[in-house]
């Protein structure tokens, strides 16, 4: 594997860290600015909405700019956003910094995956893409817990400066190690937009919003939930996030393995189990052991949906998948924003720290419902196509005029 993939993985590591580390630092950030924790949750919502808007906009812009230069531009935005967050004198300024950093997220993974695939032989493309995305999964096992630990002991501003340094390292690596790749020729945005007329593409994206939103409803407020309900010390949040990250890695591997074998059944099982586990979290959150086990399961089941949902979009938009793939990455973050907002509402309404788990369960159950609808539509379409084929053959047989001629027609077809 070329060293250029390491530069891409470092960028992915930084992006993954900044996206998730804020959840472990919400109490510290809220205390600095004198706002409530639900209000501080807008830092999660703002980042997620920035990804939703930035993924298609930056991907479209990327069709006009050489890919290496576009990746460097995206890393520059990422660095600027995290520096602004670290130095922000007011909550609104920090929120703006989070949005600036988020604009790089979706397009970096979309364009970076294309670049990674072009750097290796055809037989190694999947491994190259996986290596780049390893940076994201490792961020949740190492970067997020360490960032949380640093933020709790040295201040959350230091965490964001370190993340900006990771972005700088990724930028330098891309500048030095990634070769100059030509601007893609013949790209037509109208072809990419046509994929959104496919109802199955839209259903898959809606499943992405609701299914992964279920995970974020619980995880966004994991720190106050674990300290105020389960009785963990503030410092224990670090290893709880490690458990969540390990669950993510395992679930991602399982989801990727079974997505090619039985995609829709994999979605039915993972979404149904996720809804069940999130509902149970309202009970297990009251004990340390129960909470720890449930956090692992939420990470595993949540990320078990990611490969099949992404593959579902790519399969249904096979003719022009680039923009649809980037928008689906934005859909994950739209779910994050929706869940963080709804979770904050139920907490602010006085329903308790575990109330977001019910929100998450409802979102995951809704995603399961859409998956069942999508599967039913697919079976109906396949059945109708089969009926049309049989009718067509029967018509030709009738026209043949005799059993012998009919046999000849069937044999020919």
Coordinates of C-alpha atoms in Angstrom, one line a residue:
X1 CA 0.0 0.0 0.0
X2 CA 1.4 3.4 -0.9
X3 CA 2.3 5.9 1.8
X4 CA -0.3 8.3 0.3
X5 CA -2.9 6.2 2.0
X6 CA -1.3 6.9 5.4
X7 CA -1.8 10.6 4.7
X8 CA -5.5 10.0 3.9
X9 CA -5.9 7.9 7.0
X10 CA -4.4 10.6 9.2
X11 CA -6.9 13.1 7.8
X12 CA -9.7 10.6 8.4
X13 CA -8.4 10.1 12.0
X14 CA -8.6 13.9 12.7
X15 CA -12.0 14.2 11.2
X16 CA -13.4 11.3 13.2
X17 CA -11.8 12.6 16.4
X18 CA -13.3 16.1 16.1
X19 CA -16.8 14.8 15.2
X20 CA -17.1 12.5 18.2
X21 CA -14.9 14.1 20.9
X22 CA -17.3 16.9 21.7
X23 CA -19.7 14.4 23.3
X24 CA -17.2 13.7 26.0
X25 CA -16.6 17.4 26.6
X26 CA -20.1 18.8 26.6
X27 CA -20.1 19.5 30.4
X28 CA -16.7 21.3 30.2
X29 CA -17.8 23.4 27.2
X30 CA -21.1 24.2 28.7
X31 CA -19.4 25.4 31.9
X32 CA -17.0 27.6 30.1
X33 CA -19.7 29.5 28.2
X34 CA -22.3 29.4 31.0
X35 CA -24.9 27.5 28.9
X36 CA -27.0 24.4 29.6
X37 CA -25.9 21.0 28.4
X38 CA -28.8 20.7 26.0
X39 CA -27.7 24.1 24.5
X40 CA -24.1 22.8 24.3
X41 CA -25.6 19.9 22.3
X42 CA -26.1 22.3 19.4
X43 CA -22.3 21.9 18.8
X44 CA -23.2 18.3 17.8
X45 CA -26.2 19.4 15.8
X46 CA -24.3 22.3 14.1
X47 CA -21.5 20.0 13.0
X48 CA -23.9 17.4 11.7
X49 CA -25.9 20.0 9.7
X50 CA -22.6 21.4 8.3
X51 CA -21.8 17.9 7.0
X52 CA -25.3 17.6 5.4
X53 CA -24.8 20.8 3.5
X54 CA -21.1 20.5 2.9
X55 CA -21.1 17.0 1.5
X56 CA -22.9 17.7 -1.8
X57 CA -21.6 21.3 -2.2
X58 CA -18.0 20.4 -1.8
X59 CA -18.4 17.2 -3.9
X60 CA -19.8 19.3 -6.8
X61 CA -17.0 21.8 -6.4
X62 CA -14.6 18.9 -6.4
X63 CA -15.6 17.9 -9.9
X64 CA -14.0 21.2 -11.1
X65 CA -10.7 21.0 -9.2
X66 CA -7.9 18.4 -9.3
X67 CA -8.5 15.9 -6.6
X68 CA -5.2 16.4 -4.7
X69 CA -5.8 20.2 -4.5
X70 CA -9.4 19.6 -3.4
X71 CA -8.3 17.3 -0.6
X72 CA -5.7 20.0 0.5
X73 CA -8.5 22.6 0.5
X74 CA -10.7 20.4 2.6
X75 CA -8.0 19.9 5.1
X76 CA -7.4 23.6 5.2
X77 CA -11.1 24.2 6.1
X78 CA -10.8 21.5 8.8
X79 CA -7.8 23.1 10.4
X80 CA -9.3 26.6 10.3
X81 CA -12.6 25.3 11.9
X82 CA -10.8 23.6 14.8
X83 CA -8.5 26.5 15.5
X84 CA -11.5 28.8 15.6
X85 CA -13.3 26.4 18.0
X86 CA -10.2 26.3 20.2
X87 CA -9.9 30.1 20.5
X88 CA -13.6 31.0 20.4
X89 CA -14.4 33.7 23.0
X90 CA -18.1 33.0 22.8
X91 CA -20.4 30.0 22.3
X92 CA -21.7 31.3 19.0
X93 CA -18.1 31.6 17.7
X94 CA -17.3 28.1 18.7
X95 CA -20.5 26.9 16.9
X96 CA -19.3 28.7 13.8
X97 CA -15.9 26.9 14.1
X98 CA -17.6 23.6 14.3
X99 CA -19.6 24.3 11.1
X100 CA -16.5 25.4 9.2
X101 CA -14.7 22.2 10.2
X102 CA -17.7 20.1 9.2
X103 CA -17.7 21.3 5.6
X104 CA -14.7 19.1 5.0
X105 CA -16.2 15.9 6.3
X106 CA -18.4 14.4 3.7
X107 CA -16.4 15.5 0.6
X108 CA -13.1 14.3 2.2
X109 CA -14.3 10.8 2.5
X110 CA -16.1 10.8 -0.9
X111 CA -13.1 12.2 -2.8
X112 CA -10.6 10.4 -0.7
X113 CA -12.1 7.1 -1.4
X114 CA -11.8 7.7 -5.1
X115 CA -8.2 8.8 -4.8
X116 CA -7.3 5.8 -2.6
X117 CA -8.8 3.4 -5.2
X118 CA -6.7 5.1 -8.0
X119 CA -3.5 4.7 -6.1
X120 CA -3.4 0.9 -6.3
X121 CA -4.1 -2.0 -8.7
X122 CA -7.7 -2.9 -9.4
X123 CA -7.5 -6.0 -7.2
X124 CA -6.5 -3.9 -4.2
X125 CA -9.0 -1.1 -4.4
X126 CA -11.3 -2.3 -1.7
X127 CA -8.3 -2.7 0.7
X128 CA -7.0 0.8 -0.1
X129 CA -10.4 2.4 0.6
X130 CA -10.7 0.3 3.8
X131 CA -7.2 1.5 4.9
X132 CA -8.3 5.1 4.6
X133 CA -11.5 4.6 6.5
X134 CA -9.5 2.8 9.2
X135 CA -8.5 6.3 10.4
X136 CA -12.1 7.0 11.2
X137 CA -12.7 3.8 13.2
X138 CA -9.4 4.1 15.0
X139 CA -10.3 7.7 16.0
X140 CA -13.2 6.3 18.0
X141 CA -11.0 3.9 19.9
X142 CA -8.0 6.1 20.5
X143 CA -8.5 9.7 19.4
X144 CA -11.9 10.4 21.0
X145 CA -11.0 8.9 24.5
X146 CA -7.6 10.5 24.5
X147 CA -9.1 13.8 23.4
X148 CA -11.7 13.6 26.2
X149 CA -9.0 12.8 28.7
X150 CA -6.9 15.7 27.6
X151 CA -9.9 18.0 27.6
X152 CA -10.9 17.0 31.2
X153 CA -7.3 17.6 32.5
X154 CA -5.8 20.3 30.4
X155 CA -8.9 22.0 29.1
X156 CA -11.1 21.3 26.1
X157 CA -9.4 24.1 24.1
X158 CA -6.2 22.1 24.1
X159 CA -8.1 19.1 22.6
X160 CA -9.2 21.1 19.6
X161 CA -5.7 22.6 19.1
X162 CA -4.4 19.0 19.0
X163 CA -7.0 18.0 16.5
X164 CA -6.1 21.0 14.3
X165 CA -2.5 19.7 14.5
X166 CA -3.6 16.4 13.2
X167 CA -5.3 18.2 10.3
X168 CA -2.0 20.0 9.6
X169 CA -0.2 16.7 9.6
X170 CA -2.7 15.2 7.2
X171 CA -2.4 18.3 4.9
X172 CA 1.4 18.0 4.8
X173 CA 1.1 14.3 4.1
X174 CA -1.3 14.9 1.2
X175 CA 0.8 17.6 -0.3
X176 CA 4.0 15.5 -0.2
X177 CA 2.7 11.9 -0.7
X178 CA -0.4 12.0 -2.8
X179 CA 0.4 12.3 -6.5
X180 CA -1.2 14.9 -8.8
X181 CA -4.3 13.4 -10.3
X182 CA -6.0 14.9 -13.3
X183 CA -9.4 16.6 -12.9
X184 CA -12.1 14.1 -13.8
X185 CA -13.3 14.6 -17.4
X186 CA -16.9 14.4 -18.7
X187 CA -18.5 14.7 -15.3
X188 CA -22.2 15.8 -15.6
X189 CA -24.0 16.9 -12.5
X190 CA -27.4 16.1 -14.1
X191 CA -26.4 12.4 -14.3
X192 CA -25.6 12.4 -10.6
X193 CA -28.9 14.2 -9.7
X194 CA -30.9 11.7 -11.6
X195 CA -30.2 9.1 -9.0
X196 CA -32.4 11.0 -6.5
X197 CA -35.4 10.2 -8.6
X198 CA -35.1 6.6 -7.5
X199 CA -37.4 5.9 -4.6
X200 CA -35.1 3.2 -3.3
X201 CA -32.2 5.7 -3.1
X202 CA -34.4 8.0 -1.1
X203 CA -35.7 5.2 1.2
X204 CA -32.1 4.1 1.9
X205 CA -31.1 7.7 2.8
X206 CA -34.1 8.0 5.1
X207 CA -33.1 4.7 6.8
X208 CA -29.6 6.2 7.2
X209 CA -31.0 9.4 8.9
X210 CA -33.3 7.5 11.3
X211 CA -31.2 4.4 12.0
X212 CA -27.9 6.2 12.8
X213 CA -29.9 9.0 14.5
X214 CA -31.0 6.4 17.0
X215 CA -27.3 5.9 18.0
X216 CA -26.7 9.6 18.5
X217 CA -29.8 10.2 20.5
X218 CA -28.2 8.2 23.3
X219 CA -24.5 8.8 22.7
X220 CA -24.7 12.6 22.5
X221 CA -25.6 12.9 26.1
X222 CA -23.6 9.9 27.3
X223 CA -21.5 11.9 29.7
X224 CA -24.3 13.4 31.9
X225 CA -26.2 10.2 31.6
X226 CA -23.4 8.0 32.9
X227 CA -22.3 10.4 35.7
X228 CA -25.8 11.4 36.9
X229 CA -27.6 8.1 36.5
X230 CA -25.1 5.2 36.4
X231 CA -22.9 6.8 39.0
X232 CA -19.6 6.8 37.0
X233 CA -16.9 9.4 37.8
X234 CA -16.2 12.0 35.2
X235 CA -12.9 10.4 34.4
X236 CA -14.6 7.1 33.6
X237 CA -16.2 8.6 30.5
X238 CA -12.9 8.0 28.7
X239 CA -12.9 4.3 28.9
X240 CA -16.7 4.2 28.2
X241 CA -16.0 5.9 24.9
X242 CA -13.3 3.3 24.3
X243 CA -15.9 0.6 24.7
X244 CA -18.2 2.4 22.3
X245 CA -15.4 2.7 19.8
X246 CA -14.5 -1.0 20.1
X247 CA -18.2 -1.8 19.5
X248 CA -18.1 0.5 16.4
X249 CA -15.1 -1.3 14.9
X250 CA -16.6 -4.7 15.5
X251 CA -20.0 -3.8 14.2
X252 CA -18.5 -2.2 11.1
X253 CA -16.6 -5.4 10.3
X254 CA -19.6 -7.5 10.8
X255 CA -21.9 -5.2 8.7
X256 CA -19.3 -5.2 5.9
X257 CA -19.0 -9.0 5.9
X258 CA -22.7 -9.7 5.7
X259 CA -23.7 -6.7 3.5
X260 CA -22.6 -8.6 0.4
X261 CA -24.3 -11.8 1.4
X262 CA -27.7 -10.8 2.6
X263 CA -28.0 -7.0 2.7
X264 CA -31.7 -6.5 3.5
X265 CA -31.8 -9.3 6.2
X266 CA -28.7 -7.7 7.7
X267 CA -30.6 -4.4 7.9
X268 CA -33.7 -5.9 9.4
X269 CA -31.7 -7.7 12.2
X270 CA -29.4 -4.8 13.0
X271 CA -32.1 -2.1 13.1
X272 CA -34.5 -4.3 15.1
X273 CA -31.8 -5.2 17.6
X274 CA -30.6 -1.5 17.8
X275 CA -34.2 -0.3 18.6
X276 CA -34.5 -3.0 21.3
X277 CA -31.1 -2.2 22.9
X278 CA -31.8 1.5 23.0
X279 CA -35.1 1.0 24.7
X280 CA -33.4 -1.3 27.3
X281 CA -30.8 1.4 27.9
X282 CA -33.3 3.3 29.9
X283 CA -33.1 0.5 32.4
X284 CA -29.5 -0.7 32.1
X285 CA -28.2 2.9 32.4
X286 CA -28.9 2.7 36.1
X287 CA -26.1 0.2 36.8
X288 CA -22.5 0.5 35.8
X289 CA -22.1 -3.0 34.4
X290 CA -25.4 -2.9 32.5
X291 CA -24.5 0.5 31.1
X292 CA -21.0 -0.6 29.9
X293 CA -22.4 -3.6 28.1
X294 CA -25.2 -1.7 26.5
X295 CA -22.8 1.0 25.2
X296 CA -20.7 -1.6 23.4
X297 CA -23.9 -3.1 21.9
X298 CA -25.1 0.4 20.7
X299 CA -21.8 1.0 19.0
X300 CA -21.7 -2.5 17.4
X301 CA -25.4 -2.5 16.2
X302 CA -25.3 1.1 15.1
X303 CA -22.2 0.7 12.9
X304 CA -23.4 -2.7 11.7
X305 CA -25.9 -0.7 9.7
X306 CA -23.3 1.6 8.0
X307 CA -21.8 -0.8 5.3
X308 CA -25.2 -2.2 4.2
X309 CA -26.8 1.3 4.1
X310 CA -23.9 2.7 2.1
X311 CA -23.9 -0.2 -0.2
X312 CA -27.7 0.0 -0.6
X313 CA -27.3 3.6 -1.9
X314 CA -24.4 2.7 -4.2
X315 CA -26.3 -0.3 -5.6
X316 CA -29.5 1.7 -6.3
X317 CA -27.5 4.7 -7.8
X318 CA -25.1 2.5 -9.7
X319 CA -25.1 4.7 -12.8
X320 CA -23.9 7.8 -11.0
X321 CA -23.0 7.0 -7.4
X322 CA -20.6 9.8 -6.4
X323 CA -23.0 12.5 -5.3
X324 CA -25.5 10.0 -3.9
X325 CA -22.7 8.4 -1.8
X326 CA -21.6 11.8 -0.5
X327 CA -25.1 12.8 0.3
X328 CA -25.6 9.6 2.2
X329 CA -22.6 10.5 4.4
X330 CA -24.5 13.7 5.0
X331 CA -27.6 11.7 5.8
X332 CA -25.7 10.0 8.7
X333 CA -25.0 13.4 10.1
X334 CA -28.5 14.7 9.5
X335 CA -29.6 11.8 11.7
X336 CA -27.0 12.9 14.3
X337 CA -28.4 16.5 14.2
X338 CA -32.0 15.4 14.5
X339 CA -31.2 13.0 17.3
X340 CA -29.1 15.5 19.3
X341 CA -31.9 18.1 19.0
X342 CA -34.7 15.7 20.0
X343 CA -32.6 14.4 22.9
X344 CA -32.0 17.9 24.1
X345 CA -35.7 18.7 23.9
X346 CA -36.8 15.7 26.1
X347 CA -34.0 16.5 28.7
X348 CA -35.0 20.2 28.8
X349 CA -38.6 19.1 29.2
X350 CA -37.8 17.3 32.4
X351 CA -38.1 13.7 31.3
X352 CA -34.7 12.8 32.7
X353 CA -31.2 12.0 31.4
X354 CA -32.3 8.6 30.1
X355 CA -35.2 10.0 28.0
X356 CA -33.0 10.4 24.8
X357 CA -32.8 6.6 24.8
X358 CA -36.5 6.4 24.1
X359 CA -36.0 8.9 21.3
X360 CA -33.3 6.7 19.8
X361 CA -35.4 3.6 20.1
X362 CA -38.2 5.3 18.2
X363 CA -35.9 6.5 15.5
X364 CA -34.3 3.1 15.0
X365 CA -37.8 1.4 14.9
X366 CA -38.9 3.9 12.3
X367 CA -35.8 3.0 10.2
X368 CA -36.7 -0.7 10.5
X369 CA -40.2 0.2 9.2
X370 CA -38.7 1.9 6.2
X371 CA -36.4 -1.1 5.6
X372 CA -39.4 -3.4 5.5
X373 CA -41.2 -1.1 3.1
X374 CA -38.1 -0.9 0.9
X375 CA -37.8 -4.7 0.8
X376 CA -41.5 -5.2 0.0
X377 CA -41.3 -2.7 -2.9
X378 CA -38.2 -4.5 -4.2
X379 CA -39.9 -7.9 -4.1
X380 CA -43.0 -6.5 -5.7
X381 CA -41.0 -5.0 -8.5
X382 CA -39.1 -8.3 -9.0
X383 CA -42.4 -10.2 -9.0
X384 CA -43.9 -7.8 -11.6
X385 CA -40.8 -8.2 -13.8
X386 CA -41.1 -11.9 -13.5
X387 CA -44.8 -11.8 -14.4
X388 CA -44.1 -9.6 -17.4
X389 CA -41.5 -12.0 -18.6
X390 CA -43.9 -15.0 -18.3
X391 CA -46.6 -13.1 -20.1
X392 CA -44.3 -12.2 -22.9
X393 CA -43.2 -15.8 -23.3
X394 CA -46.8 -17.0 -23.2
X395 CA -47.8 -14.5 -25.9
X396 CA -45.0 -15.8 -28.1
X397 CA -46.0 -19.4 -27.4
X398 CA -49.6 -18.6 -28.4
X399 CA -48.5 -17.0 -31.6
X400 CA -46.4 -20.1 -32.4
X401 CA -49.5 -22.0 -33.3
X402 CA -48.7 -25.5 -32.3
X403 CA -47.1 -27.4 -29.3
X404 CA -44.1 -28.3 -31.4
X405 CA -43.6 -24.6 -32.3
X406 CA -44.2 -23.6 -28.7
X407 CA -41.5 -26.0 -27.6
X408 CA -39.2 -24.5 -30.1
X409 CA -39.9 -21.0 -28.8
X410 CA -39.2 -22.1 -25.2
X411 CA -36.0 -23.8 -26.2
X412 CA -34.8 -20.8 -28.1
X413 CA -35.5 -18.4 -25.2

